[in-house]
JSON list of C-alpha atoms in Angstrom, two decimals:
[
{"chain": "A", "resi": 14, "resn": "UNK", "atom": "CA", "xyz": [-5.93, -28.62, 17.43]},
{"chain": "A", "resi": 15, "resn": "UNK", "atom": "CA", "xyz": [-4.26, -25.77, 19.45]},
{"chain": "A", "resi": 16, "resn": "UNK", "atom": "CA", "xyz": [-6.33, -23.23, 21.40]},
{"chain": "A", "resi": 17, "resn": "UNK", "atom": "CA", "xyz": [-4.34, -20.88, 19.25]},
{"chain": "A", "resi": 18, "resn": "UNK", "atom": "CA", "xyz": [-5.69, -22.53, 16.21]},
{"chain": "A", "resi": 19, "resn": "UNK", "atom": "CA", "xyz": [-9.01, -22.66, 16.96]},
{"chain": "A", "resi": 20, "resn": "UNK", "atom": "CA", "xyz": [-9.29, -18.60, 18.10]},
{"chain": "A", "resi": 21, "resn": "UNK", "atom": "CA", "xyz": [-7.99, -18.68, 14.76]},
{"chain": "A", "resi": 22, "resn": "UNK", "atom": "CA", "xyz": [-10.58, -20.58, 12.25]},
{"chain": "A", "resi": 23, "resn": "UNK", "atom": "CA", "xyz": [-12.90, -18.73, 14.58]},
{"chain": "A", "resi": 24, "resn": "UNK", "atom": "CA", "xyz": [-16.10, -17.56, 12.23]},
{"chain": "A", "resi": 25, "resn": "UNK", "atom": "CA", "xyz": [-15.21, -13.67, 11.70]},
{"chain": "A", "resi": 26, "resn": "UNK", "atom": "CA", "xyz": [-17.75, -11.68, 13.51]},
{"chain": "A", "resi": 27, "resn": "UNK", "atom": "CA", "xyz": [-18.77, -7.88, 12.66]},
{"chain": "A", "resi": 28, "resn": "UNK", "atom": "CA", "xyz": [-20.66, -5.04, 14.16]},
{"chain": "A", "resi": 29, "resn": "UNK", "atom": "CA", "xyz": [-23.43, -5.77, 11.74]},
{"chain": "A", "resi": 30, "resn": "UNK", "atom": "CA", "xyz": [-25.47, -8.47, 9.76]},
{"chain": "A", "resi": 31, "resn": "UNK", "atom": "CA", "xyz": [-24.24, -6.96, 6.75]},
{"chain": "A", "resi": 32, "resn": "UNK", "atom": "CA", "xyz": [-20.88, -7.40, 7.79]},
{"chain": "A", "resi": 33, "resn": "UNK", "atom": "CA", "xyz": [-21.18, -10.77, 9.36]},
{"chain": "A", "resi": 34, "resn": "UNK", "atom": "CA", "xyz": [-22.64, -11.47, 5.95]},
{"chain": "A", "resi": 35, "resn": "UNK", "atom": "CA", "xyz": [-19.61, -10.09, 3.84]},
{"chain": "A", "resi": 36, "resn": "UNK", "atom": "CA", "xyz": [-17.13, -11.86, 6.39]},
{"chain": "A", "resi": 37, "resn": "UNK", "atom": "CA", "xyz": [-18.74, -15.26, 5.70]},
{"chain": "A", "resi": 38, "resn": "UNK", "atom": "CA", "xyz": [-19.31, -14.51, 2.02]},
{"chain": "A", "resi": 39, "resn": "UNK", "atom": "CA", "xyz": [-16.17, -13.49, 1.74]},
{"chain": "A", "resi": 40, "resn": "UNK", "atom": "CA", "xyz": [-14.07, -15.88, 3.00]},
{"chain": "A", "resi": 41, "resn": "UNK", "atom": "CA", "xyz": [-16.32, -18.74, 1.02]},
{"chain": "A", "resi": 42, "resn": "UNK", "atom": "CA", "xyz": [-15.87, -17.16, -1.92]},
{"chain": "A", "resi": 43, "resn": "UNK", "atom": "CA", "xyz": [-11.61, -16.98, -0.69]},
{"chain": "A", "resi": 44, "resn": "UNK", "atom": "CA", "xyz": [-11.31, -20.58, -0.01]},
{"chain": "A", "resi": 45, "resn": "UNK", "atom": "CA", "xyz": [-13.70, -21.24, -3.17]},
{"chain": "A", "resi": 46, "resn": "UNK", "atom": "CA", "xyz": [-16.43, -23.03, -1.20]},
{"chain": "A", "resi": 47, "resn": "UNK", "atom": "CA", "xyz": [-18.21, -20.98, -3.73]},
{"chain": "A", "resi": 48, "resn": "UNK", "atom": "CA", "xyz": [-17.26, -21.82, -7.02]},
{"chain": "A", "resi": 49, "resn": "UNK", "atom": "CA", "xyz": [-15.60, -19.43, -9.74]},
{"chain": "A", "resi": 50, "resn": "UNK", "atom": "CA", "xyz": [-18.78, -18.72, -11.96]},
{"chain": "A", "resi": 51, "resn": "UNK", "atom": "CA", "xyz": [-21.59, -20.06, -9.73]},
{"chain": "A", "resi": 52, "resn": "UNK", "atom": "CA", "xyz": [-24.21, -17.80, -9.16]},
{"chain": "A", "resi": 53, "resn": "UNK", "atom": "CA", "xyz": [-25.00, -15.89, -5.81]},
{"chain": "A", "resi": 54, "resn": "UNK", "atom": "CA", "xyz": [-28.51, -15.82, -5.02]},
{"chain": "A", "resi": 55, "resn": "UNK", "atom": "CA", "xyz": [-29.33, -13.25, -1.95]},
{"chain": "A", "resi": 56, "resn": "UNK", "atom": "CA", "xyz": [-32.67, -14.73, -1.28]},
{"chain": "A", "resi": 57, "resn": "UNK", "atom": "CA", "xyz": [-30.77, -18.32, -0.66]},
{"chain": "A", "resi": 58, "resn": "UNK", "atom": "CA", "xyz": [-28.26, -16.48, 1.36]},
{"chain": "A", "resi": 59, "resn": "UNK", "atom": "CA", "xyz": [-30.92, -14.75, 3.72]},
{"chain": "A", "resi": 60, "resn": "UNK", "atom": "CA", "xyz": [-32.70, -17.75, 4.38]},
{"chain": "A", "resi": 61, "resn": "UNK", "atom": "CA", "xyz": [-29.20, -20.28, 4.72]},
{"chain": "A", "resi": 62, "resn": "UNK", "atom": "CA", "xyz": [-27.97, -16.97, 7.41]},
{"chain": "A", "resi": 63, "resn": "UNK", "atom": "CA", "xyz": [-31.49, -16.61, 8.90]},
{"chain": "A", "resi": 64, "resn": "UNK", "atom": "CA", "xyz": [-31.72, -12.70, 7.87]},
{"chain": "A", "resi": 65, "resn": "UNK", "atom": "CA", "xyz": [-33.29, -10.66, 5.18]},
{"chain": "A", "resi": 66, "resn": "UNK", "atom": "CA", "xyz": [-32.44, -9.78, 1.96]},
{"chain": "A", "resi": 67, "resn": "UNK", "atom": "CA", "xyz": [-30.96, -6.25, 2.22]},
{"chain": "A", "resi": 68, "resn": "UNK", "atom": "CA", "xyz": [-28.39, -7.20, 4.54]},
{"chain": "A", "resi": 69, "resn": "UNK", "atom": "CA", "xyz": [-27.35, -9.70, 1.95]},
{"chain": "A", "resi": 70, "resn": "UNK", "atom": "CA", "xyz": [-27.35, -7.16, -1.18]},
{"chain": "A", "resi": 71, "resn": "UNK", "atom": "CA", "xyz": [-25.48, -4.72, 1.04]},
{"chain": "A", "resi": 72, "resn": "UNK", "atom": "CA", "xyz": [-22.53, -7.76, 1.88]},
{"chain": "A", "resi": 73, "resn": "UNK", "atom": "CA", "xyz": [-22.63, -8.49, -1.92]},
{"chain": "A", "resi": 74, "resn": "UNK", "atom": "CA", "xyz": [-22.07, -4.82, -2.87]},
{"chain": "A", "resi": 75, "resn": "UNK", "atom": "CA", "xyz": [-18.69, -4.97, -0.75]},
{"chain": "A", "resi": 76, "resn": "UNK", "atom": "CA", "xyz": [-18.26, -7.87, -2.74]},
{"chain": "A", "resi": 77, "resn": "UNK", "atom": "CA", "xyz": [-18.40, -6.70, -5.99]},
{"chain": "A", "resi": 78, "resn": "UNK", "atom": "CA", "xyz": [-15.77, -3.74, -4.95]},
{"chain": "A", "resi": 79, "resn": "UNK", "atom": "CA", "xyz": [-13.56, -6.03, -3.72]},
{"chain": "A", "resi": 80, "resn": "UNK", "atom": "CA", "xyz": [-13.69, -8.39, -6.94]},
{"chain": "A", "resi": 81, "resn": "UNK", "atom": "CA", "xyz": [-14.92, -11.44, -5.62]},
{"chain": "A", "resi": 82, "resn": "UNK", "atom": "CA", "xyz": [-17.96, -11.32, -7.19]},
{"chain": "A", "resi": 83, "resn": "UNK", "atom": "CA", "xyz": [-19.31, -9.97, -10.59]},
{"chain": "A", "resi": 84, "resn": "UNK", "atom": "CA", "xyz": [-23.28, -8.78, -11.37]},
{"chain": "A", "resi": 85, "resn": "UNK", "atom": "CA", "xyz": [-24.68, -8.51, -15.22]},
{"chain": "A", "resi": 86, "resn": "UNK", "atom": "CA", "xyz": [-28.18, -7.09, -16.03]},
{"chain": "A", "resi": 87, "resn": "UNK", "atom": "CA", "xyz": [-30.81, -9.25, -16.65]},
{"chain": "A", "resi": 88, "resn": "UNK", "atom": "CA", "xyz": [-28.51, -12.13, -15.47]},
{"chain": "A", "resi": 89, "resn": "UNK", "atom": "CA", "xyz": [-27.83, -11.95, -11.76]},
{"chain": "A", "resi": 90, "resn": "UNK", "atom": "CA", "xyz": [-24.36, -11.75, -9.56]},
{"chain": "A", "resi": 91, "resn": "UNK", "atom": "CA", "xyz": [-21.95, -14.59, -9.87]},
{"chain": "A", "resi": 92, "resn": "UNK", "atom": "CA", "xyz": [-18.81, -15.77, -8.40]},
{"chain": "A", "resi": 93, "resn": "UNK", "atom": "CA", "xyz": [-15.38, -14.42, -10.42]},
{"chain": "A", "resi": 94, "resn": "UNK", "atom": "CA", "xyz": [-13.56, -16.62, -11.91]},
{"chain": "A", "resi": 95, "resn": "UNK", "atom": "CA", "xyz": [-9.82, -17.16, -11.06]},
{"chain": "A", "resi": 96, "resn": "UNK", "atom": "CA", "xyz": [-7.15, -15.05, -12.83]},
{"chain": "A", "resi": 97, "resn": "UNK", "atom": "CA", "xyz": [-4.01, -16.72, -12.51]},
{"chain": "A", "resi": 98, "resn": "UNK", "atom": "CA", "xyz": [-2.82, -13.97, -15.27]},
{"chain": "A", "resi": 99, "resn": "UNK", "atom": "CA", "xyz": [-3.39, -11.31, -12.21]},
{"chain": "A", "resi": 100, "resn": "UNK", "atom": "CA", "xyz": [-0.81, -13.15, -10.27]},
{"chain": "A", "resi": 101, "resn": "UNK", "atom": "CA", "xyz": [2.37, -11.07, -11.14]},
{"chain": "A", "resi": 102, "resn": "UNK", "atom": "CA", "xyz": [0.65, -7.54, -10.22]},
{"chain": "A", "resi": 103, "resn": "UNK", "atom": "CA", "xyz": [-0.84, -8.84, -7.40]},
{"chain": "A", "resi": 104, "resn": "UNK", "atom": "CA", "xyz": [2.82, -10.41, -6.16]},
{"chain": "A", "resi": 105, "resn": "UNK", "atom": "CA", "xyz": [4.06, -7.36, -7.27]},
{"chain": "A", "resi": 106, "resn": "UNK", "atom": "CA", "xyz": [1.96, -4.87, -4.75]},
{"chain": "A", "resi": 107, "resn": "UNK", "atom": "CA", "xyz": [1.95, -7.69, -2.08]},
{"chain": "A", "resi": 108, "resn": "UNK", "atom": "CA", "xyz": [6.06, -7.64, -2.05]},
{"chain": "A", "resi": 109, "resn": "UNK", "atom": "CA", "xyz": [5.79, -3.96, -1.27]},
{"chain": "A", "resi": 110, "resn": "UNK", "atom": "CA", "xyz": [3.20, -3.96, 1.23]},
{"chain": "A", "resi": 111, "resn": "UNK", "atom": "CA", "xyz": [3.77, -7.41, 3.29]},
{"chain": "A", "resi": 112, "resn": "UNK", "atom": "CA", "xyz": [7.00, -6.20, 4.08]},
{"chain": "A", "resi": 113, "resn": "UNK", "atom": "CA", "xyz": [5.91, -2.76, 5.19]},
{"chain": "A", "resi": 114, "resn": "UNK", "atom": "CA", "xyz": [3.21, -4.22, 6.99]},
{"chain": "A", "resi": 115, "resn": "UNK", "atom": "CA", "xyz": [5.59, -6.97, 8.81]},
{"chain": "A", "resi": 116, "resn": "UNK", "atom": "CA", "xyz": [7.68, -4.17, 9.94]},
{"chain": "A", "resi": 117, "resn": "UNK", "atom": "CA", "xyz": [4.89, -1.37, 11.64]},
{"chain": "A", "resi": 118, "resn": "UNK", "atom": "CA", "xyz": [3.65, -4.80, 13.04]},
{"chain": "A", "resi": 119, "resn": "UNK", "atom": "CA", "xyz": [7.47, -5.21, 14.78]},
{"chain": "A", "resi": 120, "resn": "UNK", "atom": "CA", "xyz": [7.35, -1.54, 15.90]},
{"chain": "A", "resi": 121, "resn": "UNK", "atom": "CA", "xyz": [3.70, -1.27, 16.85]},
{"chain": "A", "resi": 122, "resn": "UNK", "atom": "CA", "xyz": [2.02, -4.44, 18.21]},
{"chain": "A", "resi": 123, "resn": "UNK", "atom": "CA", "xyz": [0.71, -4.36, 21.93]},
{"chain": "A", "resi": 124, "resn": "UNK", "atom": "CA", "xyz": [2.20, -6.53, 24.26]},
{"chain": "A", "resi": 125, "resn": "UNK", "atom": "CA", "xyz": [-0.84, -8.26, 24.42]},
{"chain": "A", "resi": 126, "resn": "UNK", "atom": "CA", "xyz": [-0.68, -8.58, 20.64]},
{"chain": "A", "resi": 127, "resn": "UNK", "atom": "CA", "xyz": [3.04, -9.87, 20.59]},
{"chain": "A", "resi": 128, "resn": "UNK", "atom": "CA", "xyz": [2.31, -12.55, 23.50]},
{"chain": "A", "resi": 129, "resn": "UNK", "atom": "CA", "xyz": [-0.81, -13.77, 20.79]},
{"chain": "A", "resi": 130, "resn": "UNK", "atom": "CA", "xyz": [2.01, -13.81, 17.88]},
{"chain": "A", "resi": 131, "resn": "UNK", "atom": "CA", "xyz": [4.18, -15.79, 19.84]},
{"chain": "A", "resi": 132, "resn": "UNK", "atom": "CA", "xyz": [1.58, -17.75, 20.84]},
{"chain": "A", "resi": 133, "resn": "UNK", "atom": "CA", "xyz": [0.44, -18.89, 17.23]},
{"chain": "A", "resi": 134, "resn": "UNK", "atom": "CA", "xyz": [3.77, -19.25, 16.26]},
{"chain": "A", "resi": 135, "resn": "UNK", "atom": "CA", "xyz": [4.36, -22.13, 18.88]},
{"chain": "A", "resi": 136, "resn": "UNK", "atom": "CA", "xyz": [1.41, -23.43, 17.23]},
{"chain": "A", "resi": 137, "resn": "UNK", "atom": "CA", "xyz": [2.11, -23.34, 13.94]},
{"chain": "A", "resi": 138, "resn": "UNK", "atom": "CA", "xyz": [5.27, -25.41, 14.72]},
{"chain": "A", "resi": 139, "resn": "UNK", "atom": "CA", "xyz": [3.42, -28.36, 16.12]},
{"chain": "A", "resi": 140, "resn": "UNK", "atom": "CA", "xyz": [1.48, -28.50, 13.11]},
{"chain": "A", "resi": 141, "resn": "UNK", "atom": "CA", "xyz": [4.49, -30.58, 11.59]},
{"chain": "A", "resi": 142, "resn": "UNK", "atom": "CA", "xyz": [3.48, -34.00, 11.63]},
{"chain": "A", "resi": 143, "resn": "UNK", "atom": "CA", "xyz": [-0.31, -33.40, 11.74]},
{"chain": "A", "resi": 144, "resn": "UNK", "atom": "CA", "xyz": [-2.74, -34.51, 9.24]},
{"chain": "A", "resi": 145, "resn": "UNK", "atom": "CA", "xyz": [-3.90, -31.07, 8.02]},
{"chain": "A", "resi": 146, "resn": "UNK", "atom": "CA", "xyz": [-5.59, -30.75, 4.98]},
{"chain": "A", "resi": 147, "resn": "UNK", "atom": "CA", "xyz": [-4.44, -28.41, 2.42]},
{"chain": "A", "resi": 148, "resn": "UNK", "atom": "CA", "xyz": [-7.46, -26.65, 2.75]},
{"chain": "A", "resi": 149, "resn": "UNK", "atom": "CA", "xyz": [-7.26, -26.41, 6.71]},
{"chain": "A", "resi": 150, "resn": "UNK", "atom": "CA", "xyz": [-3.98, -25.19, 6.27]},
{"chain": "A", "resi": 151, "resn": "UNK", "atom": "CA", "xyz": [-4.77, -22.57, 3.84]},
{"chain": "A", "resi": 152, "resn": "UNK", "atom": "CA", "xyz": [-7.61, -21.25, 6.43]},
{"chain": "A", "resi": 153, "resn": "UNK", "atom": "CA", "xyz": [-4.35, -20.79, 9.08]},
{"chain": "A", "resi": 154, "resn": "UNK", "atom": "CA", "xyz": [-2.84, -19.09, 6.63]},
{"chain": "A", "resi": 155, "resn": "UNK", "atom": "CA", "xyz": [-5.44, -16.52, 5.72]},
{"chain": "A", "resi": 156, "resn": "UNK", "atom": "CA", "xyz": [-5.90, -15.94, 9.49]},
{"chain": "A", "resi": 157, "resn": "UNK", "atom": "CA", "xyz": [-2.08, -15.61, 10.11]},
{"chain": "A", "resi": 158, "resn": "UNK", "atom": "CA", "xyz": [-1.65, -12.92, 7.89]},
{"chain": "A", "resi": 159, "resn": "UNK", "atom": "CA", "xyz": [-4.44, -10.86, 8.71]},
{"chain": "A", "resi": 160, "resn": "UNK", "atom": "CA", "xyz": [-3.03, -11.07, 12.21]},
{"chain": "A", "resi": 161, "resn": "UNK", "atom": "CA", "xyz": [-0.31, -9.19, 11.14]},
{"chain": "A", "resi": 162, "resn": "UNK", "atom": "CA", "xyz": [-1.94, -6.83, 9.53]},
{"chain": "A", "resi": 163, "resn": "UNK", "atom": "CA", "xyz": [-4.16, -5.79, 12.23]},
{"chain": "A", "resi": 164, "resn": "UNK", "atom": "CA", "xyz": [-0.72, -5.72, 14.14]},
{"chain": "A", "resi": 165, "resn": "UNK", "atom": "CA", "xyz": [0.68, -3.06, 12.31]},
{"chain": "A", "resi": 166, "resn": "UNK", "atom": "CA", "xyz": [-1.81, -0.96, 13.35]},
{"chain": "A", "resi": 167, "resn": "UNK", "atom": "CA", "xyz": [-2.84, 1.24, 10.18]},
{"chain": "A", "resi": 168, "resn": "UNK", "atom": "CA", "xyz": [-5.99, 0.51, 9.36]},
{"chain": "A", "resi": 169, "resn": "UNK", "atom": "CA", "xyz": [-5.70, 1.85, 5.37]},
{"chain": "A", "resi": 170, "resn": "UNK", "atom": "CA", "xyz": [-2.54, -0.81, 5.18]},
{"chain": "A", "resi": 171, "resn": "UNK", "atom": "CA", "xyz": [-4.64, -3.40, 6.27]},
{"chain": "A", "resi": 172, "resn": "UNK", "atom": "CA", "xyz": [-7.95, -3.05, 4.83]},
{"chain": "A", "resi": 173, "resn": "UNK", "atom": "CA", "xyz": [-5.43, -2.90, 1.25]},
{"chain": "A", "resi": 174, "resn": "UNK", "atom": "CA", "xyz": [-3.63, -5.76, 2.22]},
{"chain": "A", "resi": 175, "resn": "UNK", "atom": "CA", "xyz": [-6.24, -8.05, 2.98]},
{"chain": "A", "resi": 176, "resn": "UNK", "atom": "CA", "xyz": [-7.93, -7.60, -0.64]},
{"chain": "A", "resi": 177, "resn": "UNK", "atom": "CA", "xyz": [-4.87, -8.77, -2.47]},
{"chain": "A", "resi": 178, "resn": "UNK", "atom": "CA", "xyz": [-4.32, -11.77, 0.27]},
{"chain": "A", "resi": 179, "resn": "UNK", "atom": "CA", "xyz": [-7.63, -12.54, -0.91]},
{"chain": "A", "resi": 180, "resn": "UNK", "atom": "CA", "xyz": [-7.18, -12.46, -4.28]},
{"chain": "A", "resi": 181, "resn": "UNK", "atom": "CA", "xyz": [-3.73, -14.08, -3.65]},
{"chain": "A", "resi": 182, "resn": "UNK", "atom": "CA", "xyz": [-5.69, -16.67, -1.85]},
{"chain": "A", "resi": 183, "resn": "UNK", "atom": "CA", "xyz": [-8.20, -17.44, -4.37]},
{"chain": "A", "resi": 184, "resn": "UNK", "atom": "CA", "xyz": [-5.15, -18.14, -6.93]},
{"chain": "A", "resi": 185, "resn": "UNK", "atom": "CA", "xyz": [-3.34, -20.43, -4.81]},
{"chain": "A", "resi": 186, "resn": "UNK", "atom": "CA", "xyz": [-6.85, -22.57, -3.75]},
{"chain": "A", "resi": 187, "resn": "UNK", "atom": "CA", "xyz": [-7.30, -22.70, -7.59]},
{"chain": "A", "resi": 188, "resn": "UNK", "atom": "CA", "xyz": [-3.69, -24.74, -7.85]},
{"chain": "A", "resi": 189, "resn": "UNK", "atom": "CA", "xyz": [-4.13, -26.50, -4.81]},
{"chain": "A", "resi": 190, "resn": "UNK", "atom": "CA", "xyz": [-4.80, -29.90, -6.46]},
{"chain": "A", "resi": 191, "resn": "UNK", "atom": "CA", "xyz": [-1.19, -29.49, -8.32]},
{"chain": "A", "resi": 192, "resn": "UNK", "atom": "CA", "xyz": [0.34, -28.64, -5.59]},
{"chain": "A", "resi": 193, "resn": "UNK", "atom": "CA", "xyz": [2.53, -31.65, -3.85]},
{"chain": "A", "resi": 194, "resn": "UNK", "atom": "CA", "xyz": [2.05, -29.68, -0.33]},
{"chain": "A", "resi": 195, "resn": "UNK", "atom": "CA", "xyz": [1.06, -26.32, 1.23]},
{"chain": "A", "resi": 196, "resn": "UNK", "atom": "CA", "xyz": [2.99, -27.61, 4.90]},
{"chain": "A", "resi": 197, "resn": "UNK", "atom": "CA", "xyz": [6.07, -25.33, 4.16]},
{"chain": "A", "resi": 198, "resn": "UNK", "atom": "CA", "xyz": [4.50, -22.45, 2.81]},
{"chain": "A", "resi": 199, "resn": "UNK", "atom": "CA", "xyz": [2.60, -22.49, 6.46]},
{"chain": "A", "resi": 200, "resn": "UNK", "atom": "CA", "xyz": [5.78, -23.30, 8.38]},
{"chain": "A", "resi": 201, "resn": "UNK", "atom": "CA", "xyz": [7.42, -19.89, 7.39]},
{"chain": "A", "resi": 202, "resn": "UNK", "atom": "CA", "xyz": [4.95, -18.01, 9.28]},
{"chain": "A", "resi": 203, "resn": "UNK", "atom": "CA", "xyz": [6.68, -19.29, 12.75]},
{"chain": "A", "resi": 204, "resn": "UNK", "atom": "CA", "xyz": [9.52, -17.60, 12.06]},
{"chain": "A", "resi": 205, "resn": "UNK", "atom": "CA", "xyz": [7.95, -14.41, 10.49]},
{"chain": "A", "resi": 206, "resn": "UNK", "atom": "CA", "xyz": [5.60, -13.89, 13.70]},
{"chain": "A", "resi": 207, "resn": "UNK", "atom": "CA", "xyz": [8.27, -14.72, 16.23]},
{"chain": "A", "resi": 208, "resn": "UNK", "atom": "CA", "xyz": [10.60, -11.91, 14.59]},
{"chain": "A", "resi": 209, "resn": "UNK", "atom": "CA", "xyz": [7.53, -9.26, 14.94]},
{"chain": "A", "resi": 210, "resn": "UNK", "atom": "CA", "xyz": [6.51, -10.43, 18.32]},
{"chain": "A", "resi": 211, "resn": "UNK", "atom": "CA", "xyz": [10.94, -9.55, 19.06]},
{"chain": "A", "resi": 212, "resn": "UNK", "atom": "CA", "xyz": [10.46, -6.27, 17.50]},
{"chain": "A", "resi": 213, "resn": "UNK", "atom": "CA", "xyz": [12.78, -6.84, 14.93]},
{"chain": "A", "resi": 214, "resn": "UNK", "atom": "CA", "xyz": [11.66, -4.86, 11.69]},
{"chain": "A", "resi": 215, "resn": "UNK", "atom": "CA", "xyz": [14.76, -5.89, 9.28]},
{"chain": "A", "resi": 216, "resn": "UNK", "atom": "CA", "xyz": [14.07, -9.84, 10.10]},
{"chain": "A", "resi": 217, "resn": "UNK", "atom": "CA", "xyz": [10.29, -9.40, 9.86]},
{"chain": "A", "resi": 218, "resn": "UNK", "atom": "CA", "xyz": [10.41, -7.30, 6.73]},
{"chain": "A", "resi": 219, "resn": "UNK", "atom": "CA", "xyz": [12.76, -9.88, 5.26]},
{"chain": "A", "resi": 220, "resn": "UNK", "atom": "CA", "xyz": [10.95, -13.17, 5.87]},
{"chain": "A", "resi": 221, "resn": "UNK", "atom": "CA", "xyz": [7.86, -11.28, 4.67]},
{"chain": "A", "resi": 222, "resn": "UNK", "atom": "CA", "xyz": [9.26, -10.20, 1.30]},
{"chain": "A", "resi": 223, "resn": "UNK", "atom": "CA", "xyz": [10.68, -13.78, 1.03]},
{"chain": "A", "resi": 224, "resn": "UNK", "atom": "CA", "xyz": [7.41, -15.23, 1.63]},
{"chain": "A", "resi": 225, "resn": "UNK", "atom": "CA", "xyz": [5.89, -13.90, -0.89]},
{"chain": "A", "resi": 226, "resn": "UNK", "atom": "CA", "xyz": [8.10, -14.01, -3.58]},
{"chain": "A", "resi": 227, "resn": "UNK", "atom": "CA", "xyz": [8.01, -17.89, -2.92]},
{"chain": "A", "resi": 228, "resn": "UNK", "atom": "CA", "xyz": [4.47, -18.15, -3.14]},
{"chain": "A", "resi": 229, "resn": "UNK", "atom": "CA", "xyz": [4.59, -16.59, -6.49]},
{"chain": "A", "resi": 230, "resn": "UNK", "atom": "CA", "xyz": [7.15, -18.95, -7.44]},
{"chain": "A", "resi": 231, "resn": "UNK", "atom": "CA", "xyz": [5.56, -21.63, -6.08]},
{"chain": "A", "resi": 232, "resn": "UNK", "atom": "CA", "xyz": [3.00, -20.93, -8.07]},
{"chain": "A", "resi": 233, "resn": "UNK", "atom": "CA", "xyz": [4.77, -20.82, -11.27]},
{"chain": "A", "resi": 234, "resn": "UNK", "atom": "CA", "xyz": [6.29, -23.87, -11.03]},
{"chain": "A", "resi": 235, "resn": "UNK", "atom": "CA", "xyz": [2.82, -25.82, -11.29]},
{"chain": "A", "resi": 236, "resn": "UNK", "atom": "CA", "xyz": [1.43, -23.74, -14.10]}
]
């Protein structure tokens, strides 16, 4: 695997053990290494992370806003199930935003930032012909596009934008079995972070908005 690659799958990393708590919980619960519908116990949590308890309930709080997991009274917090009937609004916000997002990132990344885009986009490219998993793919994916949103450099766009990824995510996990492969949906990210890392907003905005709308159809055709 590509240095690229592995900076990454990196494990996210916060300013806090709440937030290194929600980063890990989160992206489990993403990639459903947590189950839809199993239940989330903090005091397992604590001891698997090695910290206590309130940490935990804080990172499942943030959770709960962000729809990844669901509490009842007298019941206990468990993992939310998959939606696939949330799949056209969430396509729908996510062709308005990606694109917006694709183009600040065109106008706005650092140099430093546009050398790192370029440099992932190499290595997505000589992931053709590698025996990737579906699910390791999916994990490049997530990373890729959070990338861009922290390129675009507005904060509110991508703190938005990474909850519907998410939930976009969780949806596309759930049909991964049906799906005959994930490799092109990956692919099209070369060409999306090459045209930021140019500068050039129309081309970036464009391969956004058509990466989305065929990951909804994509989608679709499975169901």
């Amino acid at each position: 695997m590509s240095a690229a690659l592995e900076a990454l799958e990196s494990a996210p990393q916060g300013t806090s053990l709440a937030e290194n708590a929600y980063l890990l919980l989160r992206d489990r619960l993403i990639m459903l290494d947590i189950k839809p519908g199993d239940p989330i116990n903090d005091g397992q949590i604590a001891t698997e992370l090695g910290i206590g308890r309130t940490p935990v309930r804080e990172a499942i709080k943030r959770l709960e806003s962000d729809h990844l997991v669901v509490s009842y009274p007298r019941r206990g917090t468990f993992a939310t199930g998959v939606d696939i009937t949330q799949l056209a609004e969430v396509s729908e916000i996510r062709e308005l935003l990606e694109p917006l997002a694709s183009r600040k990132a065109a106008r706005m990344a650092s140099p430093a930032m546009r050398a790192e885009l370029r440099s992932v986009a190499t290595a997505i490219r000589e992931l053709e012909g590698q025996d990737n998993t579906s699910q390791e793919l999916m994990r490049y994916d997530i990373q890729v596009h959070r990338l861009i949103y922290k390129a675009s450099a507005n904060a509110h766009l991508e703190d938005v934008l990474i909850r519907y990824d998410n939930l976009a995510t969780r949806i596309w996990c759930h049909m991964l079995e049906k799906m005959p492969s994930v490799s092109g949906h990956i692919s099209e990210h070369a060409d999306l972070l090459t045209a930021i890392a140019d500068g050039d907003e129309d081309r970036a905005a464009d391969l956004a908005l058509h990466h989305v709308v065929s990951f909804e159809e994509t989608i679709r055709k499975v169901l």
